[in-house]
CSV table of C-alpha atoms in Angstrom, one decimal:
chain,number,residue,atom,x,y,z
A,1,UNK,CA,57.2,43.1,10.5
A,2,UNK,CA,56.3,46.7,9.4
A,3,UNK,CA,53.5,45.2,7.2
A,4,UNK,CA,52.2,43.2,10.2
A,5,UNK,CA,52.2,46.1,12.4
A,6,UNK,CA,50.5,48.4,9.9
A,7,UNK,CA,47.8,46.0,9.2
A,8,UNK,CA,47.3,45.0,12.9
A,9,UNK,CA,46.8,48.7,13.6
A,10,UNK,CA,44.2,49.0,11.0
A,11,UNK,CA,42.6,45.7,11.8
A,12,UNK,CA,42.0,45.6,15.4
A,13,UNK,CA,39.2,43.2,15.4
A,14,UNK,CA,40.8,40.3,14.0
A,15,UNK,CA,44.5,39.4,14.4
A,16,UNK,CA,44.4,36.1,12.2
A,17,UNK,CA,43.4,38.5,9.3
A,18,UNK,CA,46.1,40.9,10.0
A,19,UNK,CA,49.2,38.6,10.3
A,20,UNK,CA,48.5,37.1,6.9
A,21,UNK,CA,48.0,40.3,5.1
A,22,UNK,CA,51.1,41.9,6.9
A,23,UNK,CA,53.2,39.0,5.8
A,24,UNK,CA,52.0,39.6,2.3
A,25,UNK,CA,52.7,43.3,2.5
A,26,UNK,CA,56.2,42.5,3.7
A,27,UNK,CA,56.7,39.7,1.0
A,28,UNK,CA,55.6,42.3,-1.8
A,29,UNK,CA,58.1,45.0,-0.3
A,30,UNK,CA,61.0,42.4,-0.1
A,31,UNK,CA,60.4,40.8,-3.6
A,32,UNK,CA,57.8,42.6,-5.6
A,33,UNK,CA,58.1,40.9,-9.1
A,34,UNK,CA,57.8,37.2,-7.6
A,35,UNK,CA,55.0,38.4,-5.2
A,36,UNK,CA,52.9,40.0,-7.7
A,37,UNK,CA,53.2,37.0,-9.9
A,38,UNK,CA,52.1,34.9,-7.1
A,39,UNK,CA,49.2,37.3,-6.6
A,40,UNK,CA,48.2,36.8,-10.1
A,41,UNK,CA,47.9,33.3,-9.5
A,42,UNK,CA,46.4,33.1,-5.8
A,43,UNK,CA,44.1,35.9,-6.2
A,44,UNK,CA,41.6,34.3,-8.7
A,45,UNK,CA,41.8,31.2,-6.3
A,46,UNK,CA,41.0,33.0,-3.2
A,47,UNK,CA,38.2,35.1,-5.0
A,48,UNK,CA,36.5,31.8,-5.9
A,49,UNK,CA,36.9,30.2,-2.3
A,50,UNK,CA,35.4,33.5,-0.9
A,51,UNK,CA,32.6,33.7,-3.4
A,52,UNK,CA,31.9,29.7,-2.7
A,53,UNK,CA,32.0,30.5,1.2
A,54,UNK,CA,29.7,33.5,0.9
A,55,UNK,CA,27.2,31.3,-1.2
A,56,UNK,CA,27.2,28.6,1.4
A,57,UNK,CA,26.5,31.0,4.1
A,58,UNK,CA,23.6,32.5,2.2
A,59,UNK,CA,22.1,29.1,1.5
A,60,UNK,CA,22.6,27.9,5.2
A,61,UNK,CA,20.9,31.0,6.5
A,62,UNK,CA,17.9,30.5,3.9
A,63,UNK,CA,17.6,26.7,5.0
A,64,UNK,CA,17.8,27.9,8.6
A,65,UNK,CA,15.0,30.4,8.1
A,66,UNK,CA,12.8,28.0,6.2
A,67,UNK,CA,13.2,25.4,9.0
A,68,UNK,CA,12.3,27.9,11.5
A,69,UNK,CA,9.2,28.8,9.8
A,70,UNK,CA,8.1,25.1,9.9
A,71,UNK,CA,9.0,24.8,13.4
A,72,UNK,CA,7.1,28.1,14.1
A,73,UNK,CA,4.0,26.5,12.7
A,74,UNK,CA,4.6,23.2,14.6
A,75,UNK,CA,4.9,24.9,18.0
A,76,UNK,CA,1.8,27.4,17.1
A,77,UNK,CA,-0.3,24.1,16.5
A,78,UNK,CA,0.8,22.7,19.8
A,79,UNK,CA,-0.2,26.0,21.6
A,80,UNK,CA,-3.6,26.0,19.8
A,81,UNK,CA,-3.9,22.3,21.0
A,82,UNK,CA,-3.4,23.3,24.5
A,83,UNK,CA,-5.9,25.8,24.6
A,84,UNK,CA,-4.0,29.2,23.9
A,85,UNK,CA,-5.3,31.8,21.5
A,86,UNK,CA,-3.3,32.0,18.2
A,87,UNK,CA,-1.7,35.4,19.6
A,88,UNK,CA,-0.4,33.7,22.7
A,89,UNK,CA,0.7,30.5,20.8
A,90,UNK,CA,2.5,32.8,18.2
A,91,UNK,CA,4.3,34.7,21.0
A,92,UNK,CA,5.3,31.5,23.0
A,93,UNK,CA,6.6,29.9,19.7
A,94,UNK,CA,8.4,32.8,18.6
A,95,UNK,CA,10.7,32.6,21.5
A,96,UNK,CA,12.1,29.1,20.2
A,97,UNK,CA,12.9,30.1,16.8
A,98,UNK,CA,16.0,32.2,15.2
A,99,UNK,CA,16.4,35.9,15.7
A,100,UNK,CA,15.2,37.0,12.3
A,101,UNK,CA,11.8,35.1,12.5
A,102,UNK,CA,11.6,36.0,16.2
A,103,UNK,CA,11.9,39.8,15.4
A,104,UNK,CA,9.3,39.3,12.5
A,105,UNK,CA,6.8,37.8,14.9
A,106,UNK,CA,7.3,40.6,17.3
A,107,UNK,CA,6.5,43.4,14.8
A,108,UNK,CA,3.4,41.4,13.8
A,109,UNK,CA,2.1,41.1,17.2
A,110,UNK,CA,2.8,44.8,18.0
A,111,UNK,CA,0.9,45.7,14.8
A,112,UNK,CA,-1.7,43.3,15.7
A,113,UNK,CA,-2.6,45.4,19.0
A,114,UNK,CA,-2.9,48.4,16.7
A,115,UNK,CA,-5.2,47.4,13.8
A,116,UNK,CA,-6.5,43.9,15.0
A,117,UNK,CA,-4.9,40.4,14.8
A,118,UNK,CA,-6.9,39.4,11.6
A,119,UNK,CA,-5.7,42.6,9.6
A,120,UNK,CA,-2.4,42.1,10.9
A,121,UNK,CA,-2.2,38.7,9.8
A,122,UNK,CA,-3.6,39.1,6.3
A,123,UNK,CA,-1.4,42.2,5.7
A,124,UNK,CA,1.7,40.7,7.1
A,125,UNK,CA,5.0,40.1,5.0
A,126,UNK,CA,8.2,38.1,5.8
A,127,UNK,CA,9.3,34.6,5.9
A,128,UNK,CA,6.3,33.2,7.5
A,129,UNK,CA,3.8,35.2,5.3
A,130,UNK,CA,2.3,32.1,4.0
A,131,UNK,CA,1.4,31.1,7.6
A,132,UNK,CA,0.0,34.5,8.4
A,133,UNK,CA,-2.0,34.6,5.5
A,134,UNK,CA,-3.7,31.3,6.3
A,135,UNK,CA,-4.3,32.2,10.1
A,136,UNK,CA,-5.7,35.4,9.2
A,137,UNK,CA,-8.1,34.1,6.8
A,138,UNK,CA,-9.2,31.5,9.3
A,139,UNK,CA,-9.4,34.1,12.0
A,140,UNK,CA,-11.6,36.1,9.5
A,141,UNK,CA,-14.0,33.5,8.5
A,142,UNK,CA,-14.1,31.5,11.8
A,143,UNK,CA,-12.5,28.2,10.5
A,144,UNK,CA,-10.7,25.9,12.9
A,145,UNK,CA,-7.1,27.4,13.4
A,146,UNK,CA,-5.7,24.2,14.5
A,147,UNK,CA,-6.5,22.4,11.3
A,148,UNK,CA,-5.4,25.1,9.1
A,149,UNK,CA,-2.1,25.2,10.9
A,150,UNK,CA,-1.6,21.5,10.9
A,151,UNK,CA,-2.3,21.7,7.1
A,152,UNK,CA,0.2,24.1,6.7
A,153,UNK,CA,3.1,22.2,8.7
A,154,UNK,CA,2.2,19.0,6.8
A,155,UNK,CA,2.7,20.8,3.4
A,156,UNK,CA,5.9,22.4,4.9
A,157,UNK,CA,7.3,18.9,5.6
A,158,UNK,CA,6.5,17.4,2.3
A,159,UNK,CA,8.0,20.3,0.5
A,160,UNK,CA,11.3,19.9,2.9
A,161,UNK,CA,11.5,16.2,2.0
A,162,UNK,CA,11.4,17.0,-1.9
A,163,UNK,CA,14.0,19.6,-1.5
A,164,UNK,CA,16.2,17.2,0.6
A,165,UNK,CA,15.7,14.5,-2.1
A,166,UNK,CA,16.6,17.0,-4.8
A,167,UNK,CA,19.8,18.2,-3.1
A,168,UNK,CA,20.6,14.6,-2.7
A,169,UNK,CA,20.4,14.1,-6.5
A,170,UNK,CA,22.5,16.9,-7.2
A,171,UNK,CA,25.3,15.9,-4.8
A,172,UNK,CA,27.1,13.5,-7.3
A,173,UNK,CA,27.3,16.3,-9.6
A,174,UNK,CA,28.7,18.6,-7.2
A,175,UNK,CA,31.3,16.3,-6.3
A,176,UNK,CA,32.9,16.1,-9.7
A,177,UNK,CA,34.6,19.4,-9.2
A,178,UNK,CA,36.6,18.6,-6.4
A,179,UNK,CA,37.1,15.1,-7.4
A,180,UNK,CA,38.5,16.1,-10.8
A,181,UNK,CA,40.6,19.2,-9.5
A,182,UNK,CA,41.7,17.8,-6.3
A,183,UNK,CA,41.7,14.0,-5.6
A,184,UNK,CA,42.5,12.7,-8.9
A,185,UNK,CA,45.6,14.8,-9.6
A,186,UNK,CA,46.8,13.8,-6.2
A,187,UNK,CA,46.1,10.2,-6.8
A,188,UNK,CA,47.8,10.5,-10.4
A,189,UNK,CA,51.0,11.7,-8.4
A,190,UNK,CA,51.0,9.1,-6.0
A,191,UNK,CA,50.8,6.3,-8.1
A,192,UNK,CA,52.7,7.3,-11.2
A,193,UNK,CA,55.2,9.6,-9.3
A,194,UNK,CA,57.5,6.9,-8.0
A,195,UNK,CA,57.4,5.0,-11.3
A,196,UNK,CA,58.5,8.0,-12.9
A,197,UNK,CA,61.2,9.1,-10.6
A,198,UNK,CA,62.5,5.6,-10.8
A,199,UNK,CA,62.7,5.8,-14.5
A,200,UNK,CA,64.5,9.2,-14.4
A,201,UNK,CA,67.2,7.6,-12.0
A,202,UNK,CA,67.7,4.8,-14.3
A,203,UNK,CA,68.0,7.1,-17.2
A,204,UNK,CA,70.6,9.1,-15.3
A,205,UNK,CA,72.5,6.1,-14.5
A,206,UNK,CA,72.5,4.6,-17.9
A,207,UNK,CA,73.1,7.7,-19.8
A,208,UNK,CA,77.0,8.3,-19.0
A,209,UNK,CA,77.6,4.6,-20.1
A,210,UNK,CA,75.7,5.0,-23.4
A,211,UNK,CA,77.7,8.3,-24.1
A,212,UNK,CA,80.9,6.6,-23.4
A,213,UNK,CA,80.4,3.9,-25.8
A,214,UNK,CA,79.6,6.3,-28.6
A,215,UNK,CA,82.4,6.4,-31.3
A,216,UNK,CA,84.5,9.7,-31.1
């Protein structure tokens, strides 16, 4: 209880984290030796799970941003087809994407007001810099913007399909780890466990009679 109270006081934002941590402190104070032994076993597992979750979050964020870049290009193309200027289409499209890309577009448009749209697009950096660079060259040379943006979106869609195919091909390899370490041991225990328990029980019943028939 003292451990729970201490950690809850230190961690006011998340009670779900404070309670397990407080229980762990209380267990360590109550039975130090077994608790530290359990820590040595559990800590690597917890660290591995935390690392995998962090990698999954980074991967999901990267995939989400890449999808937003494609969506931005599609919406800009629709705006250009409706007769909007590139800056107006980009401003309208930015409202439909994630916060990271939205902030990036806002900074780009702010810089375009200072140095001009073409210069801002050519020198822009960020997640959608390929779209900015392509549009900047089209603005500078007078090439049709709608065709350039449509080509960009088509190339992005092909790249996304190729990545999805690669991920699908990697899935069987990724499933080997949980299959080998989690599913197969449980399957072996469920199938062989009852037979082994029955054999042990039969051995326990037959062992006294065998010992009684032995010559003294």
